[in-house]
PDB file of C-alpha atoms in Angstrom:
ATOM      1  CA  UNK I 256      58.438  19.911  14.069  1.00 84.00           C
ATOM      2  CA  UNK I 257      55.778  22.413  14.996  1.00 83.00           C
ATOM      3  CA  UNK I 258      58.136  24.832  16.744  1.00 82.00           C
ATOM      4  CA  UNK I 259      59.676  24.842  13.018  1.00 84.00           C
ATOM      5  CA  UNK I 260      56.135  25.533  11.409  1.00 88.00           C
ATOM      6  CA  UNK I 261      55.686  27.882  13.519  1.00 86.00           C
ATOM      7  CA  UNK I 262      58.687  29.799  13.308  1.00 86.00           C
ATOM      8  CA  UNK I 263      58.035  29.702   9.234  1.00 88.00           C
ATOM      9  CA  UNK I 264      54.756  31.302  10.226  1.00 90.00           C
ATOM     10  CA  UNK I 265      56.017  33.789  11.860  1.00 90.00           C
ATOM     11  CA  UNK I 266      59.092  34.446   9.249  1.00 89.00           C
ATOM     12  CA  UNK I 267      56.154  34.745   6.540  1.00 90.00           C
ATOM     13  CA  UNK I 268      54.449  37.668   8.394  1.00 89.00           C
ATOM     14  CA  UNK I 269      56.775  39.624   6.689  1.00 85.00           C
ATOM     15  CA  UNK I 270      55.410  38.679   2.993  1.00 89.00           C
ATOM     16  CA  UNK I 271      52.200  40.543   4.563  1.00 90.00           C
ATOM     17  CA  UNK I 272      53.995  43.645   4.514  1.00 85.00           C
ATOM     18  CA  UNK I 273      55.119  43.041   8.279  1.00 88.00           C
ATOM     19  CA  UNK I 274      58.554  45.129   8.916  1.00 90.00           C
ATOM     20  CA  UNK I 275      61.507  42.943   9.909  1.00 92.00           C
ATOM     21  CA  UNK I 276      61.490  44.290  13.602  1.00 94.00           C
ATOM     22  CA  UNK I 277      57.909  43.560  13.705  1.00 94.00           C
ATOM     23  CA  UNK I 278      58.416  40.312  12.784  1.00 94.00           C
ATOM     24  CA  UNK I 279      61.409  39.481  14.827  1.00 95.00           C
ATOM     25  CA  UNK I 280      59.476  40.711  17.902  1.00 95.00           C
ATOM     26  CA  UNK I 281      56.982  38.682  16.888  1.00 94.00           C
ATOM     27  CA  UNK I 282      59.446  35.797  16.548  1.00 95.00           C
ATOM     28  CA  UNK I 283      61.199  36.543  20.113  1.00 96.00           C
ATOM     29  CA  UNK I 284      57.677  36.143  22.006  1.00 95.00           C
ATOM     30  CA  UNK I 285      56.763  32.993  20.379  1.00 93.00           C
ATOM     31  CA  UNK I 286      60.485  31.565  21.701  1.00 93.00           C
ATOM     32  CA  UNK I 287      59.581  32.808  25.044  1.00 93.00           C
ATOM     33  CA  UNK I 288      56.007  31.614  25.289  1.00 92.00           C
ATOM     34  CA  UNK I 289      57.575  28.294  24.004  1.00 91.00           C
ATOM     35  CA  UNK I 290      60.160  28.736  26.806  1.00 89.00           C
ATOM     36  CA  UNK I 291      57.072  29.093  29.417  1.00 89.00           C
ATOM     37  CA  UNK I 292      55.666  26.105  28.231  1.00 88.00           C
ATOM     38  CA  UNK I 293      58.292  23.754  28.104  1.00 86.00           C
ATOM     39  CA  UNK I 294      59.258  24.569  31.752  1.00 84.00           C
ATOM     40  CA  UNK I 295      55.924  24.128  32.761  1.00 83.00           C
ATOM     41  CA  UNK I 296      56.034  20.448  30.627  1.00 82.00           C
ATOM     42  CA  UNK I 297      59.175  19.677  31.868  1.00 80.00           C
ATOM     43  CA  UNK I 298      60.356  19.130  28.502  1.00 82.00           C
ATOM     44  CA  UNK I 299      64.020  19.983  28.659  1.00 81.00           C
ATOM     45  CA  UNK I 300      65.094  19.658  25.059  1.00 84.00           C
ATOM     46  CA  UNK I 301      62.238  22.011  23.863  1.00 86.00           C
ATOM     47  CA  UNK I 302      63.230  24.031  27.120  1.00 86.00           C
ATOM     48  CA  UNK I 303      66.548  24.549  25.191  1.00 86.00           C
ATOM     49  CA  UNK I 304      65.598  24.892  21.837  1.00 88.00           C
ATOM     50  CA  UNK I 305      63.532  27.515  22.497  1.00 90.00           C
ATOM     51  CA  UNK I 306      65.827  29.557  24.677  1.00 90.00           C
ATOM     52  CA  UNK I 307      68.398  29.621  22.341  1.00 90.00           C
ATOM     53  CA  UNK I 308      65.400  31.190  19.328  1.00 91.00           C
ATOM     54  CA  UNK I 309      65.013  33.496  21.976  1.00 94.00           C
ATOM     55  CA  UNK I 310      68.450  34.728  22.498  1.00 94.00           C
ATOM     56  CA  UNK I 311      68.490  34.832  18.518  1.00 94.00           C
ATOM     57  CA  UNK I 312      65.571  36.448  17.857  1.00 95.00           C
ATOM     58  CA  UNK I 313      66.321  38.930  20.179  1.00 95.00           C
ATOM     59  CA  UNK I 314      69.932  39.639  19.047  1.00 96.00           C
ATOM     60  CA  UNK I 315      68.830  39.909  15.533  1.00 96.00           C
ATOM     61  CA  UNK I 316      65.607  42.203  16.966  1.00 96.00           C
ATOM     62  CA  UNK I 317      68.052  44.782  18.640  1.00 97.00           C
ATOM     63  CA  UNK I 318      70.835  44.735  15.959  1.00 96.00           C
ATOM     64  CA  UNK I 319      68.107  45.254  13.135  1.00 95.00           C
ATOM     65  CA  UNK I 320      66.580  48.144  14.840  1.00 95.00           C
ATOM     66  CA  UNK I 321      69.525  49.702  15.494  1.00 94.00           C
ATOM     67  CA  UNK I 322      71.503  49.406  12.121  1.00 94.00           C
ATOM     68  CA  UNK I 323      67.615  51.271  10.937  1.00 91.00           C
ATOM     69  CA  UNK I 324      67.870  53.786  12.751  1.00 89.00           C
ATOM     70  CA  UNK I 325      69.946  56.353  10.880  1.00 84.00           C
ATOM     71  CA  UNK I 326      67.743  56.013   7.969  1.00 85.00           C
ATOM     72  CA  UNK I 327      64.144  55.161   9.644  1.00 81.00           C
ATOM     73  CA  UNK I 328      61.149  58.307   9.285  1.00 86.00           C
ATOM     74  CA  UNK I 329      59.703  59.117  12.651  1.00 88.00           C
ATOM     75  CA  UNK I 330      56.640  56.821  12.645  1.00 89.00           C
ATOM     76  CA  UNK I 331      59.326  53.591  11.561  1.00 92.00           C
ATOM     77  CA  UNK I 332      61.626  54.702  14.680  1.00 93.00           C
ATOM     78  CA  UNK I 333      58.915  54.895  17.273  1.00 94.00           C
ATOM     79  CA  UNK I 334      57.282  51.869  16.226  1.00 95.00           C
ATOM     80  CA  UNK I 335      61.030  49.886  16.533  1.00 96.00           C
ATOM     81  CA  UNK I 336      61.462  51.754  19.874  1.00 96.00           C
ATOM     82  CA  UNK I 337      57.552  50.727  20.748  1.00 96.00           C
ATOM     83  CA  UNK I 338      59.011  47.067  19.719  1.00 97.00           C
ATOM     84  CA  UNK I 339      62.439  47.318  21.658  1.00 97.00           C
ATOM     85  CA  UNK I 340      60.889  48.022  24.701  1.00 97.00           C
ATOM     86  CA  UNK I 341      57.841  45.459  24.823  1.00 97.00           C
ATOM     87  CA  UNK I 342      60.600  42.956  24.181  1.00 97.00           C
ATOM     88  CA  UNK I 343      62.841  44.123  26.801  1.00 97.00           C
ATOM     89  CA  UNK I 344      59.921  44.067  29.442  1.00 96.00           C
ATOM     90  CA  UNK I 345      58.386  40.338  28.539  1.00 96.00           C
ATOM     91  CA  UNK I 346      61.856  39.300  28.999  1.00 94.00           C
ATOM     92  CA  UNK I 347      62.610  40.173  32.647  1.00 94.00           C
ATOM     93  CA  UNK I 348      58.799  38.980  33.454  1.00 92.00           C
ATOM     94  CA  UNK I 349      58.857  35.831  31.611  1.00 90.00           C
ATOM     95  CA  UNK I 350      62.018  35.151  33.235  1.00 87.00           C
ATOM     96  CA  UNK I 351      61.241  36.083  36.955  1.00 85.00           C
ATOM     97  CA  UNK I 352      58.217  33.757  36.360  1.00 85.00           C
ATOM     98  CA  UNK I 353      59.921  31.211  34.719  1.00 83.00           C
ATOM     99  CA  UNK I 354      62.384  30.793  37.821  1.00 77.00           C
ATOM    100  CA  UNK I 355      59.199  30.325  39.823  1.00 71.00           C
ATOM    101  CA  UNK I 356      58.771  26.743  38.400  1.00 69.00           C
ATOM    102  CA  UNK I 357      62.348  25.901  37.255  1.00 63.00           C
ATOM    103  CA  UNK I 358      64.767  26.113  40.111  1.00 56.00           C
ATOM    104  CA  UNK I 359      67.888  24.666  39.833  1.00 48.00           C
ATOM    105  CA  UNK I 360      66.886  21.354  42.085  1.00 45.00           C
ATOM    106  CA  UNK I 361      63.664  20.762  40.048  1.00 49.00           C
ATOM    107  CA  UNK I 362      65.745  21.112  36.665  1.00 47.00           C
ATOM    108  CA  UNK I 363      68.520  18.795  37.963  1.00 45.00           C
ATOM    109  CA  UNK I 364      66.141  16.113  38.808  1.00 48.00           C
ATOM    110  CA  UNK I 365      65.931  15.798  34.594  1.00 51.00           C
ATOM    111  CA  UNK I 366      68.071  12.974  33.399  1.00 45.00           C
ATOM    112  CA  UNK I 367      68.863  15.023  30.519  1.00 50.00           C
ATOM    113  CA  UNK I 368      69.249  18.707  31.932  1.00 50.00           C
ATOM    114  CA  UNK I 369      72.276  19.952  33.095  1.00 48.00           C
ATOM    115  CA  UNK I 370      73.150  23.365  35.190  1.00 46.00           C
ATOM    116  CA  UNK I 371      73.994  25.501  31.673  1.00 51.00           C
ATOM    117  CA  UNK I 372      69.881  25.582  31.086  1.00 55.00           C
ATOM    118  CA  UNK I 373      68.701  26.844  34.486  1.00 60.00           C
ATOM    119  CA  UNK I 374      71.830  29.625  33.550  1.00 67.00           C
ATOM    120  CA  UNK I 375      70.579  30.101  29.989  1.00 76.00           C
ATOM    121  CA  UNK I 376      67.840  32.133  31.723  1.00 80.00           C
ATOM    122  CA  UNK I 377      70.463  34.710  33.029  1.00 83.00           C
ATOM    123  CA  UNK I 378      71.098  35.147  29.258  1.00 89.00           C
ATOM    124  CA  UNK I 379      67.677  36.472  28.373  1.00 92.00           C
ATOM    125  CA  UNK I 380      67.581  38.922  31.443  1.00 91.00           C
ATOM    126  CA  UNK I 381      70.704  40.254  30.289  1.00 93.00           C
ATOM    127  CA  UNK I 382      69.170  40.419  26.690  1.00 95.00           C
ATOM    128  CA  UNK I 383      65.995  41.961  28.003  1.00 96.00           C
ATOM    129  CA  UNK I 384      68.535  44.765  29.274  1.00 96.00           C
ATOM    130  CA  UNK I 385      70.242  45.483  26.336  1.00 97.00           C
ATOM    131  CA  UNK I 386      66.512  45.520  24.307  1.00 97.00           C
ATOM    132  CA  UNK I 387      65.502  48.203  27.016  1.00 97.00           C
ATOM    133  CA  UNK I 388      68.549  50.311  26.416  1.00 97.00           C
ATOM    134  CA  UNK I 389      68.159  50.262  22.796  1.00 97.00           C
ATOM    135  CA  UNK I 390      64.625  51.779  23.335  1.00 97.00           C
ATOM    136  CA  UNK I 391      66.370  54.594  24.856  1.00 96.00           C
ATOM    137  CA  UNK I 392      68.920  54.720  21.891  1.00 96.00           C
ATOM    138  CA  UNK I 393      66.249  54.963  19.481  1.00 96.00           C
ATOM    139  CA  UNK I 394      64.437  57.596  21.478  1.00 96.00           C
ATOM    140  CA  UNK I 395      67.648  59.595  22.392  1.00 95.00           C
ATOM    141  CA  UNK I 396      68.288  59.664  18.731  1.00 93.00           C
ATOM    142  CA  UNK I 397      64.723  61.328  17.381  1.00 94.00           C
ATOM    143  CA  UNK I 398      65.178  63.869  20.519  1.00 94.00           C
ATOM    144  CA  UNK I 399      68.463  64.920  19.740  1.00 93.00           C
ATOM    145  CA  UNK I 400      68.698  64.396  16.046  1.00 88.00           C
ATOM    146  CA  UNK I 401      65.337  65.832  14.594  1.00 88.00           C
ATOM    147  CA  UNK I 402      64.458  68.607  14.400  1.00 85.00           C
ATOM    148  CA  UNK I 403      60.663  69.665  14.354  1.00 86.00           C
ATOM    149  CA  UNK I 404      60.974  66.243  17.028  1.00 90.00           C
ATOM    150  CA  UNK I 405      57.676  66.130  19.639  1.00 94.00           C
ATOM    151  CA  UNK I 406      60.118  66.766  22.417  1.00 95.00           C
ATOM    152  CA  UNK I 407      57.583  66.877  25.603  1.00 95.00           C
ATOM    153  CA  UNK I 408      56.133  63.161  24.167  1.00 96.00           C
ATOM    154  CA  UNK I 409      59.837  61.882  23.527  1.00 96.00           C
ATOM    155  CA  UNK I 410      60.471  63.166  27.550  1.00 97.00           C
ATOM    156  CA  UNK I 411      57.113  61.612  28.803  1.00 96.00           C
ATOM    157  CA  UNK I 412      58.610  58.299  27.502  1.00 97.00           C
ATOM    158  CA  UNK I 413      61.736  58.720  28.441  1.00 97.00           C
ATOM    159  CA  UNK I 414      60.745  59.181  32.105  1.00 97.00           C
ATOM    160  CA  UNK I 415      57.993  56.412  31.413  1.00 97.00           C
ATOM    161  CA  UNK I 416      60.562  54.025  30.574  1.00 97.00           C
ATOM    162  CA  UNK I 417      63.017  54.754  33.469  1.00 96.00           C
ATOM    163  CA  UNK I 418      59.462  54.399  35.877  1.00 97.00           C
ATOM    164  CA  UNK I 419      58.773  50.887  34.413  1.00 97.00           C
ATOM    165  CA  UNK I 420      62.597  49.737  34.984  1.00 97.00           C
ATOM    166  CA  UNK I 421      62.538  51.079  38.430  1.00 96.00           C
ATOM    167  CA  UNK I 422      59.200  48.887  39.019  1.00 96.00           C
ATOM    168  CA  UNK I 423      60.817  45.906  37.401  1.00 95.00           C
ATOM    169  CA  UNK I 424      63.763  46.262  39.716  1.00 95.00           C
ATOM    170  CA  UNK I 425      61.576  46.499  42.831  1.00 94.00           C
ATOM    171  CA  UNK I 426      59.264  43.464  41.629  1.00 93.00           C
ATOM    172  CA  UNK I 427      62.714  41.328  40.706  1.00 89.00           C
ATOM    173  CA  UNK I 428      63.889  42.476  44.525  1.00 89.00           C
ATOM    174  CA  UNK I 429      60.456  41.344  45.582  1.00 90.00           C
ATOM    175  CA  UNK I 430      60.356  38.147  44.298  1.00 83.00           C
ATOM    176  CA  UNK I 431      64.298  37.378  45.069  1.00 78.00           C
ATOM    177  CA  UNK I 432      64.572  34.619  42.551  1.00 71.00           C
ATOM    178  CA  UNK I 433      66.793  36.191  39.867  1.00 75.00           C
ATOM    179  CA  UNK I 434      70.311  36.889  40.289  1.00 75.00           C
ATOM    180  CA  UNK I 435      71.238  40.628  42.192  1.00 83.00           C
ATOM    181  CA  UNK I 436      72.465  41.763  39.088  1.00 90.00           C
ATOM    182  CA  UNK I 437      69.160  41.960  37.235  1.00 91.00           C
ATOM    183  CA  UNK I 438      67.540  44.494  39.655  1.00 93.00           C
ATOM    184  CA  UNK I 439      71.029  46.249  39.585  1.00 94.00           C
ATOM    185  CA  UNK I 440      70.299  46.035  35.827  1.00 95.00           C
ATOM    186  CA  UNK I 441      66.857  47.556  35.833  1.00 96.00           C
ATOM    187  CA  UNK I 442      68.381  50.208  38.739  1.00 97.00           C
ATOM    188  CA  UNK I 443      71.015  51.235  35.921  1.00 97.00           C
ATOM    189  CA  UNK I 444      68.580  51.470  33.318  1.00 97.00           C
ATOM    190  CA  UNK I 445      65.842  53.800  35.418  1.00 97.00           C
ATOM    191  CA  UNK I 446      69.004  56.047  36.057  1.00 97.00           C
ATOM    192  CA  UNK I 447      70.291  56.341  32.808  1.00 97.00           C
ATOM    193  CA  UNK I 448      66.852  56.772  31.074  1.00 97.00           C
ATOM    194  CA  UNK I 449      66.136  59.441  33.822  1.00 97.00           C
ATOM    195  CA  UNK I 450      69.543  61.630  32.732  1.00 97.00           C
ATOM    196  CA  UNK I 451      68.757  61.236  29.218  1.00 96.00           C
ATOM    197  CA  UNK I 452      65.303  63.062  29.651  1.00 96.00           C
ATOM    198  CA  UNK I 453      67.205  65.641  31.812  1.00 97.00           C
ATOM    199  CA  UNK I 454      69.530  66.098  29.306  1.00 96.00           C
ATOM    200  CA  UNK I 455      66.607  66.527  26.470  1.00 96.00           C
ATOM    201  CA  UNK I 456      65.650  69.172  28.662  1.00 96.00           C
ATOM    202  CA  UNK I 457      67.995  71.500  26.409  1.00 94.00           C
ATOM    203  CA  UNK I 458      65.826  70.704  23.727  1.00 93.00           C
ATOM    204  CA  UNK I 459      62.667  72.103  25.442  1.00 91.00           C
ATOM    205  CA  UNK I 460      64.526  75.278  25.654  1.00 91.00           C
ATOM    206  CA  UNK I 461      66.464  75.309  28.647  1.00 93.00           C
ATOM    207  CA  UNK I 462      70.111  76.393  28.671  1.00 93.00           C
TER     208      UNK I 462
END
């Protein structure tokens, strides 16, 4: 019931003027926080509910932001790109931290738990990569589709995001908790964002 009232409160922020991508981003963050709390308190049922809520909110956020990209004004598109980026980073960080506390053997000690409860965290990590990739798509839309776009700032943003992805890959590798594909995912994202930035140099006047 507490989680249900919290979700209703977040949805109600739209009535105060917040856009749906921002509301969904807050909803995603709230569910991730509940995943962490449920892990600490060994609440398997709440853990499942929050994981499902995180996946639903994250997918809704990604689809909403991408569907709005074709008709968004520049400030709105940049805002949505920032929300997607922050959601993606938060997903990777929280999943990695959660794996420290919630190991398969520990979860197996819970009478109501199943291996799928632990494996669902991989879904959040995969979604985090999609959210980061969505940010690159939005910035690429602005870089290649708009006349008068701030090319230098967009190139810096793409390279910065690529650097953060590489940093997350190194952090995940150093921790050694998440599956290896999460590290490869972040490495691929870093490379893809760097390549997009190199193509963007054409918008800066290079042949």
